[in-house]
Coordinates of C-alpha atoms (C1' of nucleotides) in Angstrom, one line a residue:
Chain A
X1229 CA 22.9 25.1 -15.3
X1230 CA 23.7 21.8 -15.3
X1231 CA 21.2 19.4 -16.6
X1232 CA 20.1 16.1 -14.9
X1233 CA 18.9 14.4 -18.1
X1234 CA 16.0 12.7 -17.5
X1235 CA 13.1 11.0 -19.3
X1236 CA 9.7 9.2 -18.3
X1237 CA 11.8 6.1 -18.5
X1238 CA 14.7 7.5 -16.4
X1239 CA 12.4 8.8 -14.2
X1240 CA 10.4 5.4 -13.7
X1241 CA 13.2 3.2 -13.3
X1242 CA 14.6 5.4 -10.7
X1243 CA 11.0 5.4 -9.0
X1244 CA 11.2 1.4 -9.0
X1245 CA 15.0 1.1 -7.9
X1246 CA 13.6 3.8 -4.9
X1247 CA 10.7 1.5 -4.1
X1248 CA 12.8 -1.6 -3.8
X1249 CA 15.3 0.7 -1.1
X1250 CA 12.8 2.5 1.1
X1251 CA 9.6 0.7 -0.1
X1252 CA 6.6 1.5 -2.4
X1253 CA 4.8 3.3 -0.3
X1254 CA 7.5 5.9 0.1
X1255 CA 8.2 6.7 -3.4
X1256 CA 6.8 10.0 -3.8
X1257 CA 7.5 12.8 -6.3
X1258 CA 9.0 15.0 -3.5
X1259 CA 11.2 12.0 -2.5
X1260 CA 12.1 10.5 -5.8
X1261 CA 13.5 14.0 -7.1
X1262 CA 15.9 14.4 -3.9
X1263 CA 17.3 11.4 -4.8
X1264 CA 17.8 12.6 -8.8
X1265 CA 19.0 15.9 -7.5
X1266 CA 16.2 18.0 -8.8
X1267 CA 12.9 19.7 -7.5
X1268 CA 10.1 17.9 -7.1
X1269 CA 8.0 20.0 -10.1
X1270 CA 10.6 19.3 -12.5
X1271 CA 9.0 15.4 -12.4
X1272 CA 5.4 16.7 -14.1
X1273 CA 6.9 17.4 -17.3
X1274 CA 8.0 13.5 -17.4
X1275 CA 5.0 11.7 -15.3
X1276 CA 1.7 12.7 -14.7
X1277 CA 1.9 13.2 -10.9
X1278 CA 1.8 10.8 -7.7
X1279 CA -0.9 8.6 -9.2
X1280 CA 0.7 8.3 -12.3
X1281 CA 4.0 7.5 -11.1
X1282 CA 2.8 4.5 -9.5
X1283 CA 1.1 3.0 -12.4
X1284 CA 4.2 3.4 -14.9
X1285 CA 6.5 1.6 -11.5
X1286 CA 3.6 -1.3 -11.3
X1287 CA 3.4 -1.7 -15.5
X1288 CA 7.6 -1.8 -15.5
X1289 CA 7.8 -4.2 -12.9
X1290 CA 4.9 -6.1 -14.3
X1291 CA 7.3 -6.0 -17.7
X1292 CA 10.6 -7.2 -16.4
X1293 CA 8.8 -10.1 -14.5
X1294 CA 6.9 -11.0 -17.5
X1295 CA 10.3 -11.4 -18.8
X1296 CA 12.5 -13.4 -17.1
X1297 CA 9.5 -15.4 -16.2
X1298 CA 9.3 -16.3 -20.0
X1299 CA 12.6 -16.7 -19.6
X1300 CA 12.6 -19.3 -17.1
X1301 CA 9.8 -21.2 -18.9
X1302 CA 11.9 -21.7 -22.0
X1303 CA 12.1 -25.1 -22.6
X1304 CA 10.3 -26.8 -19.1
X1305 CA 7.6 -28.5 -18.9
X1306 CA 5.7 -30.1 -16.4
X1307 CA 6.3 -29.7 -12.2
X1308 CA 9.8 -28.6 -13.9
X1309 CA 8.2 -25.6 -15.6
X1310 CA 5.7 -24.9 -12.2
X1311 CA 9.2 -24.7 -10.4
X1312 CA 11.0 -22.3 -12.2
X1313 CA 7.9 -20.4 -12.6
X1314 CA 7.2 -20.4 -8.8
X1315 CA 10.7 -19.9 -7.9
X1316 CA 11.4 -17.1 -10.2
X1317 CA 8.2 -14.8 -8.9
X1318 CA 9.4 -15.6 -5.3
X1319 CA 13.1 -14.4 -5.9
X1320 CA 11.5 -11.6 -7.7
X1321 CA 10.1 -10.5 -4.9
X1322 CA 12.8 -11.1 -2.4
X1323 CA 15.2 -9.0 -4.7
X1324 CA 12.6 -6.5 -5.5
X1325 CA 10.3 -6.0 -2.8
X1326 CA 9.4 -2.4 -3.8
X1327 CA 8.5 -3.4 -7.3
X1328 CA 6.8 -6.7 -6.3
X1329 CA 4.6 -4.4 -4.3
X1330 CA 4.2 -2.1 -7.1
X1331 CA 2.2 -4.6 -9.0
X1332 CA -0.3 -5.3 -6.3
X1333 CA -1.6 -1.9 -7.3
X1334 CA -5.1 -2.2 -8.6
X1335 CA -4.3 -0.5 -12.3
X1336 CA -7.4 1.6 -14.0
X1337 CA -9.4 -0.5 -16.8
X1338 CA -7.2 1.4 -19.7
X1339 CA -3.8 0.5 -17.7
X1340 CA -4.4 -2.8 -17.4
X1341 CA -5.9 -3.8 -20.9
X1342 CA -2.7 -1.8 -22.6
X1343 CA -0.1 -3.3 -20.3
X1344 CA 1.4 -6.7 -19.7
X1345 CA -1.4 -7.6 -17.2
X1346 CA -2.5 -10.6 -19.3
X1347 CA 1.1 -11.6 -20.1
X1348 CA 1.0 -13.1 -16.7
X1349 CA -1.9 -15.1 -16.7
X1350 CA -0.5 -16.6 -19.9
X1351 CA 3.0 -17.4 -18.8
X1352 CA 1.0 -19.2 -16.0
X1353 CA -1.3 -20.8 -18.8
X1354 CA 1.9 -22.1 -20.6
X1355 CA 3.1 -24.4 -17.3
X1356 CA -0.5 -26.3 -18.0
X1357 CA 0.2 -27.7 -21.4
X1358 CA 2.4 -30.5 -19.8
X1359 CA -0.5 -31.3 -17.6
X1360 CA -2.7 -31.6 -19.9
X1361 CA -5.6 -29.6 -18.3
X1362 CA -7.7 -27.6 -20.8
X1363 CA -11.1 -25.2 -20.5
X1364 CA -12.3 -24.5 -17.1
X1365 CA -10.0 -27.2 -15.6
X1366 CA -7.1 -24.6 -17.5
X1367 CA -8.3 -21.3 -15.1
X1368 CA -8.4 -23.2 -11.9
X1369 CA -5.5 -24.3 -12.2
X1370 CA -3.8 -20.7 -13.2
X1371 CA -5.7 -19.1 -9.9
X1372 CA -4.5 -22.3 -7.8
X1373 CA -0.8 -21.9 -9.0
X1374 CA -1.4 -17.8 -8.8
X1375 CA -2.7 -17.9 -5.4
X1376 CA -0.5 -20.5 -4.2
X1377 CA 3.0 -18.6 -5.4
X1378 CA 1.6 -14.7 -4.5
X1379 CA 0.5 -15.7 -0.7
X1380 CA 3.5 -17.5 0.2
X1381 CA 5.7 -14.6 -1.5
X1382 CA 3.5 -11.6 0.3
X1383 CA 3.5 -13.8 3.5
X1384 CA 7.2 -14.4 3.4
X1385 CA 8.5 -10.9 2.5
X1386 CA 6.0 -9.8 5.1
X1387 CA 8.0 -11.6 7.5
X1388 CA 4.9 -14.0 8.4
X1389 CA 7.6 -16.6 8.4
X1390 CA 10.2 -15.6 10.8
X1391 CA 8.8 -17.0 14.3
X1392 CA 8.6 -20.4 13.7
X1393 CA 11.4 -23.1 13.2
X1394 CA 12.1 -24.6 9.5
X1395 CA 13.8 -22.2 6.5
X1396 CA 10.7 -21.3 4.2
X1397 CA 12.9 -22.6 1.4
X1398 CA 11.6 -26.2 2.7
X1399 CA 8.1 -25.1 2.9
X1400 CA 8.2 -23.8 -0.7
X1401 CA 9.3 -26.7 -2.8
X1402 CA 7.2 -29.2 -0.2
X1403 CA 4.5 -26.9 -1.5
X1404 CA 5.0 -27.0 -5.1
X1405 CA 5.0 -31.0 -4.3
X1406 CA 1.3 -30.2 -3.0
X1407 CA 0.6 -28.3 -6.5
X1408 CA 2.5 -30.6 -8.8
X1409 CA 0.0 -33.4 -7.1
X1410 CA -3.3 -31.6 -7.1
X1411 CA -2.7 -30.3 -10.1
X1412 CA -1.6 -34.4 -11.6
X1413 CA -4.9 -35.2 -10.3
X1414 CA -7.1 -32.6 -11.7
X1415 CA -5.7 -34.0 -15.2
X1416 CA -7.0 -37.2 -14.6
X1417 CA -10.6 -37.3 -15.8
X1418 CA -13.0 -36.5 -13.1
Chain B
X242 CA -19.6 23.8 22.3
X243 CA -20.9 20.0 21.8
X244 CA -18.7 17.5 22.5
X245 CA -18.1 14.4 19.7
X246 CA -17.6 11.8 22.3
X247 CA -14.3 10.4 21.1
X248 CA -12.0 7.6 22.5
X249 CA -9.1 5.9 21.0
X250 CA -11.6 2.7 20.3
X251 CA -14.0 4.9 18.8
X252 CA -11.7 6.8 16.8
X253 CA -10.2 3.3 15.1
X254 CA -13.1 1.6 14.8
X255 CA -14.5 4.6 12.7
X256 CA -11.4 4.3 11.3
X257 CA -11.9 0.2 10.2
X258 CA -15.3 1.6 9.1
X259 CA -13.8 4.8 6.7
X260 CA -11.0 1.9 5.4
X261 CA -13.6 -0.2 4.2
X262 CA -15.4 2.3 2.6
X263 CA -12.5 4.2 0.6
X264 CA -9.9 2.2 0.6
X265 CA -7.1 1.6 3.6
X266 CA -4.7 3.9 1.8
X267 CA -7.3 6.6 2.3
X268 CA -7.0 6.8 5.4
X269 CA -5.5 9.6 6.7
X270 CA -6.3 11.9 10.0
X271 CA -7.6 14.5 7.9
X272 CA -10.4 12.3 6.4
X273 CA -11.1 10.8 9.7
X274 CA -11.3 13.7 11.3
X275 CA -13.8 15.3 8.6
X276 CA -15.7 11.4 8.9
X277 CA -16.2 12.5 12.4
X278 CA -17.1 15.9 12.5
X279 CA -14.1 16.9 14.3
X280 CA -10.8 18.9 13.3
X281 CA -7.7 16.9 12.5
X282 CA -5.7 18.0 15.5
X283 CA -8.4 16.7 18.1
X284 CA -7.4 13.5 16.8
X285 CA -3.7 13.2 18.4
X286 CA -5.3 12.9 21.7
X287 CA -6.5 9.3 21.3
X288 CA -4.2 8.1 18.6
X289 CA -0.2 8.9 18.5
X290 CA -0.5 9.8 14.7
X291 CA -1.1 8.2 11.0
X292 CA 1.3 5.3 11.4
X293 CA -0.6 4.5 15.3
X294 CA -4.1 5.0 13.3
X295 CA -3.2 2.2 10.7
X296 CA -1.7 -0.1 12.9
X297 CA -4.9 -0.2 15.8
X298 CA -6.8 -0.6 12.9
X299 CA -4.7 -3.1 12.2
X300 CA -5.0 -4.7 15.5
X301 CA -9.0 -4.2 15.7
X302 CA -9.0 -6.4 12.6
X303 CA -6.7 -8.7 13.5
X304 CA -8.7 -9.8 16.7
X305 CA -12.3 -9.1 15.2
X306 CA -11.0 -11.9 12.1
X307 CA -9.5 -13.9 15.1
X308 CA -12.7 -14.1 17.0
X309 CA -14.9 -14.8 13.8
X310 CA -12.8 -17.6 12.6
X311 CA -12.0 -18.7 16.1
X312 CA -16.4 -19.1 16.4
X313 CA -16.4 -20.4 12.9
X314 CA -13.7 -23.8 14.1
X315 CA -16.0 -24.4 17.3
X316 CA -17.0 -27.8 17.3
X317 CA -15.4 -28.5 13.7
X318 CA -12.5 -30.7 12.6
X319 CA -10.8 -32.2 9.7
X320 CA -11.8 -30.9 6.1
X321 CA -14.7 -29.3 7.8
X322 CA -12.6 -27.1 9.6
X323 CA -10.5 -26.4 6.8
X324 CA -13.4 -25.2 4.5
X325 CA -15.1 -22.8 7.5
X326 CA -12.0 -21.4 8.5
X327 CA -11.0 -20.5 5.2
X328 CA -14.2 -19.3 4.0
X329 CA -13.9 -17.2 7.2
X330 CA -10.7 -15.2 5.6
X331 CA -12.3 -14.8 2.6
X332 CA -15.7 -13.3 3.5
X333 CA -14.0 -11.1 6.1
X334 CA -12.2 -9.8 2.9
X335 CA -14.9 -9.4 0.8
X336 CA -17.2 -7.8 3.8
X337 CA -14.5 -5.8 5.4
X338 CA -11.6 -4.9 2.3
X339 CA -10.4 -1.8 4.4
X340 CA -9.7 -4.1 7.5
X341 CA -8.6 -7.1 5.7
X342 CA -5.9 -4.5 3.6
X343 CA -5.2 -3.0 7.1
X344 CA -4.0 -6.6 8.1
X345 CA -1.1 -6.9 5.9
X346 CA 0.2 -4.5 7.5
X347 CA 3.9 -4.7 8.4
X348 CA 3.5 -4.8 12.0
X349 CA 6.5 -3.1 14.6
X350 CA 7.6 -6.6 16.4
X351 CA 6.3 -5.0 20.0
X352 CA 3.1 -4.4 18.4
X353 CA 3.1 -7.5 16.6
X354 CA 4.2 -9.2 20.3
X355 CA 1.8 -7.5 22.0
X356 CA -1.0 -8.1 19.5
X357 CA -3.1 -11.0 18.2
X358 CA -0.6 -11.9 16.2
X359 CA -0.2 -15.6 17.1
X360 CA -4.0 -16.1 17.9
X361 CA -4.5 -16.6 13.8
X362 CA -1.1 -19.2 13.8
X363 CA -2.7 -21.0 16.7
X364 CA -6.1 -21.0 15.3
X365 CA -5.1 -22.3 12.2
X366 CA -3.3 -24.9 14.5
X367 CA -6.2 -25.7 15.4
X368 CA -7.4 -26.9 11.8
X369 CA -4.6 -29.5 11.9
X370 CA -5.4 -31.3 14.5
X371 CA -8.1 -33.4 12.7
X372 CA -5.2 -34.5 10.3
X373 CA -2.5 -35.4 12.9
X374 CA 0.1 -33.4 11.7
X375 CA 2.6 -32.7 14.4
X376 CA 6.4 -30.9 14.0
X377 CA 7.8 -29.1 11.1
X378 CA 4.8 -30.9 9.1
X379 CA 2.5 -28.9 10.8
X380 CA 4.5 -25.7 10.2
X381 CA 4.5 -26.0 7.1
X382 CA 0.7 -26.9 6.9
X383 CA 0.0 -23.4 8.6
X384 CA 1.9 -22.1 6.3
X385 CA 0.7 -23.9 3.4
X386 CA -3.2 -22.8 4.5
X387 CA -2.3 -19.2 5.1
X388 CA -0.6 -19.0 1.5
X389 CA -3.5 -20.1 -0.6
X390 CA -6.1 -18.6 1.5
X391 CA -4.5 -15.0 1.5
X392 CA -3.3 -15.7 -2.2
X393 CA -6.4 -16.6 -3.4
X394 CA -8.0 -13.7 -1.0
X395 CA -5.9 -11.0 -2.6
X396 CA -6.2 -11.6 -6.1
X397 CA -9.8 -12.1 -5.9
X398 CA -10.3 -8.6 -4.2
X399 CA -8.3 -7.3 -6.4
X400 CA -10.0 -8.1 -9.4
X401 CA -8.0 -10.5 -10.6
X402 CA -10.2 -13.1 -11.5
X403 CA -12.6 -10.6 -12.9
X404 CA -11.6 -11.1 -16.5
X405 CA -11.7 -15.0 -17.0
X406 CA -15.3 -17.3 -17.0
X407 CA -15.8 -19.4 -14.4
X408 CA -17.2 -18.4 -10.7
X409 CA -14.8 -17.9 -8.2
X410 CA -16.9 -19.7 -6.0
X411 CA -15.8 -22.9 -8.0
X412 CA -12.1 -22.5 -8.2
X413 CA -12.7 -22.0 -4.6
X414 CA -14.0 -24.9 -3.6
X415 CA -11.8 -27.0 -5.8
X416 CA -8.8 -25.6 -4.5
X417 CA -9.6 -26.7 -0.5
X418 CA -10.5 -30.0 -2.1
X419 CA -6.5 -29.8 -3.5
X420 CA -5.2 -28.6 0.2
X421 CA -7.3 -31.4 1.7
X422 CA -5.9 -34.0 -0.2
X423 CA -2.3 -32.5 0.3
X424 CA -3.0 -32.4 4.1
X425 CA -4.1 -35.9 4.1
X426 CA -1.2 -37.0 2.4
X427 CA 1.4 -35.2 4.5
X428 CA -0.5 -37.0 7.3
X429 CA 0.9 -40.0 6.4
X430 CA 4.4 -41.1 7.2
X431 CA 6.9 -39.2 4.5
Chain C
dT406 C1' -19.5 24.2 44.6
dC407 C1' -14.6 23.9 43.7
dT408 C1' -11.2 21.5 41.5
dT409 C1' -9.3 18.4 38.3
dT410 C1' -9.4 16.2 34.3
dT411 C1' -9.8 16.2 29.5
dG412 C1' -12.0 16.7 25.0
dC413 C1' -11.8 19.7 21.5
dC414 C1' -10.4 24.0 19.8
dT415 C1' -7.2 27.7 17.3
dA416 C1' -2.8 28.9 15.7
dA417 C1' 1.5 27.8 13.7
dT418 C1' 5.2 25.1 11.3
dA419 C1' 7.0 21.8 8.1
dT420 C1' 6.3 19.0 4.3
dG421 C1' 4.1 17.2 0.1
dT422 C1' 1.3 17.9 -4.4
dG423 C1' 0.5 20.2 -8.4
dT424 C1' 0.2 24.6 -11.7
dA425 C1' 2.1 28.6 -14.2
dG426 C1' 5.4 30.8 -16.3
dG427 C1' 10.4 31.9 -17.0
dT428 C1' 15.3 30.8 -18.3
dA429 C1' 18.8 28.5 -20.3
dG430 C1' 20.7 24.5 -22.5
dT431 C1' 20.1 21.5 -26.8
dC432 C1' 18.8 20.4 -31.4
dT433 C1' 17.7 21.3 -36.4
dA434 C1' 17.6 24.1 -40.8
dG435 C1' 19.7 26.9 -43.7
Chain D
dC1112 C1' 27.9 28.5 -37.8
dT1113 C1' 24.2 31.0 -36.6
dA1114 C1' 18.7 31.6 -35.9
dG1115 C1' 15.1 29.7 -34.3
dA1116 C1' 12.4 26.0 -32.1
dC1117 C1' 12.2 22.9 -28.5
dT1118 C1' 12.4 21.4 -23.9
dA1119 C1' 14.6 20.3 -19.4
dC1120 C1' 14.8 22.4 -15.4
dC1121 C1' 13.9 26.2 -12.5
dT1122 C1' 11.4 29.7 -9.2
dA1123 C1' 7.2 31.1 -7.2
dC1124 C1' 2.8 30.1 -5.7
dA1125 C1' -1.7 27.9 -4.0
dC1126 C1' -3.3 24.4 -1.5
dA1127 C1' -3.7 20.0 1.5
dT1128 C1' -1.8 17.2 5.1
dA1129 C1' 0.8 15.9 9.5
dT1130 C1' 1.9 17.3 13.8
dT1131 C1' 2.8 20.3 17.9
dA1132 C1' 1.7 23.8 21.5
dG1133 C1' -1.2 26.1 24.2
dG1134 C1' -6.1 27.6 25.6
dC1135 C1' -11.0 27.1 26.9
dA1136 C1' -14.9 25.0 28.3
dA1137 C1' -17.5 20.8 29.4
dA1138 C1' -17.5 16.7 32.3
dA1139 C1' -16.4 14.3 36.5
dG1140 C1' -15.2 13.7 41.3
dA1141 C1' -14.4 15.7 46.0

DNA sequence: TCTTTTGCCTAATATGTGTAGGTAGTCTAG
DNA sequence: CTAGACTACCTACACATATTAGGCAAAAGA
């Protein structure tokens, strides 16, 4: 009997690349081992169950966008930096909606202080140093630029964009304008 | 043998009511049906199944948010509007998170048609009028509103300000100051 | 009162989740 | 290269959920 060789990792990834075809919500165990061509109890001895499987897709997809977000940070600064950042969770999303939903999941206490969860808010912290914002100035900025960047993504991959005229891609960077400003001024002693 | 006294409004709206007190994911016709006293088949005579449950309940609180915030804009304009409209969203989240998860929602485009789906765009329409933003400029205001009020919405319901110092009341309120000033300046000829 | 409607039921099927225990490939020691 | 340990995958099972079909009795209208 052949086997199918799989791993918690194999098994995870497949879980994600699922999500991203048919949607989070559908990745189940019975569903994810029809498409690895084994039954759905083989799965336990790699992930803990439903539950478990979810967390391990939200904490990879929370990895890999930590990543190429650092990635696109490298060496900007400034509204150039806030672009890229912006621009590189929105593609994310619109290239991996099943994963982008993944990491909406509200992760237990333990999941969230092990995994990459404050990655993110650092990454976002790092645009800030060319605007010079610092202390509590610093965290309204990162939950501006957060909420900013995750509504218009969740709005636009909901398809809260498609009945009215001009391409989102206009809205977007006219947006990140509206940021780059607000967030020029907040620098500016107030 | 006692009647429950069901109807399909009755049924969602305890429905809304179990989704903001476990969670939207939770529920199911099975739970509902224990909610109510009643066994899980009796159930598919006032609601077509699990997918028709979510999306009335997606409906009901789509048009009970519609008629708070649309009460909320009487008689304001301007940044007053802006702030009461917006803090609309927000406590409707924090008061109602089953609803206000219900509402994201992908919606089937006849229920979406049929539905109070434009009554938010036009209400937050509405908003715009104080700052005489007409054409594309005042798509992309709607849709500049509706990404930093459901951003900021989501991540603060879903704990992710939780971890960091200051009030999100604060960050709040700074961040409508940010959208006003953008508003104002799109009002001016570009 | 008689009839029609209908709200809720039981029964049954299909599918999904998760556990227990078995079998057969794969790896390591000698 | 074989003996044993390990483990990936299996079958079988118990249980919960989603949904359909058909029946009975309460409510409503003539």
């Amino acid at each position: 009997m052949a086997r199918a060789g799989l791993s918690p990792q194999v098994v995870v990834r497949a879980g994600a690349d699922l999500a991203d075809e048919v949607g989070f919500d559908e990745v189940t165990p019975s569903a994810l081992a029809r498409r690895l061509g084994v039954r759905a109890a083989s799965l336990y001895s790699h992930v803990g169950g439903a539950d478990d499987l979810r967390t391990r897709i939200a904490l990879l997809a929370l990895d890999e966008l930590a990543d190429l977000a650092s990635e696109a940070l490298a060496g900007r600064s400034g509204k150039d930096a806030l672009v890229a950042f912006a621009g590189c969770y929105r593609d994310f999303a619109r290239e991996h909606p099943g994963r982008y939903a993944a990491m909406q999941v509200r992760l237990s206490p333990e999941a969230a202080a092990a995994g990459p969860g404050g990655r993110h808010a650092d990454l976002t912290r790092a645009i800030l140093r060319g605007y010079g914002l610092t202390g509590v100035d610093e965290t309204h900025a990162v939950r501006l630029i957060g909420s900013v960047v995750h509504g218009f993504t969740t709005l636009e991959l909901g398809g809260g964009f498609d009945h009215s005229a001009p391409p989102p891609d206009r809205t977007w960077s006219r947006i990140l304008d509206g940021v780059d400003t607000v967030l020029r001024s907040w620098a500016a002693p107030s």
